[in-house]
């Protein structure tokens, strides 16, 4: 028997999903701190969409931080980090 998908009610993403129909989406983090292994100079700031960059040579890490407008921009930045061959150590977002 064929299932009529037009009459199917949309369900949450899975049995453990906190989403229910009619819920407001959660607030997305606005300010992010991305830590990567290795030192990147501040001159890379423009390439990272104008985010600030701080290198901690004693720890061998760089912090890329600032406001990111949405997840698409965040994923684009993570792709740039991957393409540079940098190892992601930590990603923190604050609402």
PDB file of C-alpha atoms in Angstrom:
ATOM      1  CA  UNK A   1       0.000   0.000   0.000  1.00  0.00           C
ATOM      2  CA  UNK A   2       1.304   3.425  -0.950  1.00  0.00           C
ATOM      3  CA  UNK A   3       1.830   5.973   1.773  1.00  0.00           C
ATOM      4  CA  UNK A   4       0.193   9.359   1.216  1.00  0.00           C
ATOM      5  CA  UNK A   5       3.004  11.778   2.082  1.00  0.00           C
ATOM      6  CA  UNK A   6       0.758  14.817   1.710  1.00  0.00           C
ATOM      7  CA  UNK A   7      -1.179  13.776   4.822  1.00  0.00           C
ATOM      8  CA  UNK A   8       1.907  12.873   6.870  1.00  0.00           C
ATOM      9  CA  UNK A   9       2.516  15.173   9.807  1.00  0.00           C
ATOM     10  CA  UNK A  10       6.086  16.450  10.106  1.00  0.00           C
ATOM     11  CA  UNK A  11       7.774  14.874  13.095  1.00  0.00           C
ATOM     12  CA  UNK A  12      10.802  16.046  15.093  1.00  0.00           C
ATOM     13  CA  UNK A  13      14.260  15.053  13.818  1.00  0.00           C
ATOM     14  CA  UNK A  14      14.301  11.871  15.886  1.00  0.00           C
ATOM     15  CA  UNK A  15      13.062  10.254  19.054  1.00  0.00           C
ATOM     16  CA  UNK A  16      15.482  12.246  21.215  1.00  0.00           C
ATOM     17  CA  UNK A  17      15.054  15.567  19.426  1.00  0.00           C
ATOM     18  CA  UNK A  18      14.054  18.539  21.584  1.00  0.00           C
ATOM     19  CA  UNK A  19      12.127  20.027  18.636  1.00  0.00           C
ATOM     20  CA  UNK A  20       8.371  20.059  18.553  1.00  0.00           C
ATOM     21  CA  UNK A  21       6.166  21.642  15.894  1.00  0.00           C
ATOM     22  CA  UNK A  22       5.694  25.384  16.437  1.00  0.00           C
ATOM     23  CA  UNK A  23       8.888  25.879  18.484  1.00  0.00           C
ATOM     24  CA  UNK A  24      11.049  28.904  17.875  1.00  0.00           C
ATOM     25  CA  UNK A  25      14.529  28.000  16.630  1.00  0.00           C
ATOM     26  CA  UNK A  26      17.273  28.457  19.229  1.00  0.00           C
ATOM     27  CA  UNK A  27      19.420  31.571  19.115  1.00  0.00           C
ATOM     28  CA  UNK A  28      22.550  31.085  17.080  1.00  0.00           C
ATOM     29  CA  UNK A  29      25.879  32.020  18.636  1.00  0.00           C
ATOM     30  CA  UNK A  30      27.031  35.414  17.432  1.00  0.00           C
ATOM     31  CA  UNK A  31      30.585  35.615  18.710  1.00  0.00           C
ATOM     32  CA  UNK A  32      32.971  32.726  18.096  1.00  0.00           C
ATOM     33  CA  UNK A  33      36.468  31.772  19.178  1.00  0.00           C
ATOM     34  CA  UNK A  34      38.209  29.238  16.944  1.00  0.00           C
ATOM     35  CA  UNK A  35      41.493  27.786  18.161  1.00  0.00           C
ATOM     36  CA  UNK A  36      43.844  26.100  15.701  1.00  0.00           C
ATOM     37  CA  UNK A  37      47.224  24.435  16.029  1.00  0.00           C
ATOM     38  CA  UNK A  38      50.020  26.623  14.648  1.00  0.00           C
ATOM     39  CA  UNK A  39      50.625  30.334  14.432  1.00  0.00           C
ATOM     40  CA  UNK A  40      48.824  32.479  11.884  1.00  0.00           C
ATOM     41  CA  UNK A  41      49.799  36.114  11.440  1.00  0.00           C
ATOM     42  CA  UNK A  42      47.319  38.970  11.832  1.00  0.00           C
ATOM     43  CA  UNK A  43      47.753  39.687   8.112  1.00  0.00           C
ATOM     44  CA  UNK A  44      45.439  36.703   7.451  1.00  0.00           C
ATOM     45  CA  UNK A  45      42.535  38.571   9.083  1.00  0.00           C
ATOM     46  CA  UNK A  46      41.079  39.788   5.789  1.00  0.00           C
ATOM     47  CA  UNK A  47      41.121  36.251   4.364  1.00  0.00           C
ATOM     48  CA  UNK A  48      39.203  35.091   7.449  1.00  0.00           C
ATOM     49  CA  UNK A  49      36.370  37.579   6.761  1.00  0.00           C
ATOM     50  CA  UNK A  50      37.875  40.336   8.931  1.00  0.00           C
ATOM     51  CA  UNK A  51      37.985  38.285  12.135  1.00  0.00           C
ATOM     52  CA  UNK A  52      40.724  39.059  14.641  1.00  0.00           C
ATOM     53  CA  UNK A  53      43.670  36.690  14.901  1.00  0.00           C
ATOM     54  CA  UNK A  54      45.951  36.261  17.874  1.00  0.00           C
ATOM     55  CA  UNK A  55      48.946  33.919  17.866  1.00  0.00           C
ATOM     56  CA  UNK A  56      50.178  32.408  21.137  1.00  0.00           C
ATOM     57  CA  UNK A  57      53.664  31.267  20.158  1.00  0.00           C
ATOM     58  CA  UNK A  58      54.372  29.844  23.625  1.00  0.00           C
ATOM     59  CA  UNK A  59      51.416  27.453  23.250  1.00  0.00           C
ATOM     60  CA  UNK A  60      51.760  26.972  19.485  1.00  0.00           C
ATOM     61  CA  UNK A  61      48.150  27.944  18.806  1.00  0.00           C
ATOM     62  CA  UNK A  62      46.243  30.740  17.121  1.00  0.00           C
ATOM     63  CA  UNK A  63      42.867  32.140  18.111  1.00  0.00           C
ATOM     64  CA  UNK A  64      40.550  33.411  15.388  1.00  0.00           C
ATOM     65  CA  UNK A  65      37.688  35.333  16.932  1.00  0.00           C
ATOM     66  CA  UNK A  66      34.858  37.741  16.262  1.00  0.00           C
ATOM     67  CA  UNK A  67      31.257  37.918  15.114  1.00  0.00           C
ATOM     68  CA  UNK A  68      29.981  35.408  12.567  1.00  0.00           C
ATOM     69  CA  UNK A  69      26.545  36.099  11.080  1.00  0.00           C
ATOM     70  CA  UNK A  70      25.299  32.551  10.446  1.00  0.00           C
ATOM     71  CA  UNK A  71      26.218  28.896  10.107  1.00  0.00           C
ATOM     72  CA  UNK A  72      27.027  29.267   6.416  1.00  0.00           C
ATOM     73  CA  UNK A  73      29.763  31.780   7.254  1.00  0.00           C
ATOM     74  CA  UNK A  74      31.010  29.542  10.074  1.00  0.00           C
ATOM     75  CA  UNK A  75      31.242  26.514   7.776  1.00  0.00           C
ATOM     76  CA  UNK A  76      33.056  28.608   5.151  1.00  0.00           C
ATOM     77  CA  UNK A  77      35.631  29.614   7.775  1.00  0.00           C
ATOM     78  CA  UNK A  78      36.051  26.010   8.904  1.00  0.00           C
ATOM     79  CA  UNK A  79      36.594  25.023   5.269  1.00  0.00           C
ATOM     80  CA  UNK A  80      39.328  27.664   4.944  1.00  0.00           C
ATOM     81  CA  UNK A  81      40.984  26.295   8.082  1.00  0.00           C
ATOM     82  CA  UNK A  82      40.859  22.782   6.640  1.00  0.00           C
ATOM     83  CA  UNK A  83      42.209  23.954   3.280  1.00  0.00           C
ATOM     84  CA  UNK A  84      45.195  25.546   5.021  1.00  0.00           C
ATOM     85  CA  UNK A  85      45.917  22.209   6.675  1.00  0.00           C
ATOM     86  CA  UNK A  86      45.416  23.616  10.172  1.00  0.00           C
ATOM     87  CA  UNK A  87      44.195  21.359  12.963  1.00  0.00           C
ATOM     88  CA  UNK A  88      41.068  22.580  14.752  1.00  0.00           C
ATOM     89  CA  UNK A  89      41.543  22.475  18.521  1.00  0.00           C
ATOM     90  CA  UNK A  90      38.423  24.188  19.819  1.00  0.00           C
ATOM     91  CA  UNK A  91      35.328  26.035  18.640  1.00  0.00           C
ATOM     92  CA  UNK A  92      33.284  28.090  21.120  1.00  0.00           C
ATOM     93  CA  UNK A  93      30.234  30.208  20.390  1.00  0.00           C
ATOM     94  CA  UNK A  94      28.537  32.767  22.643  1.00  0.00           C
ATOM     95  CA  UNK A  95      25.001  34.063  22.241  1.00  0.00           C
TER      96      UNK A  95
END
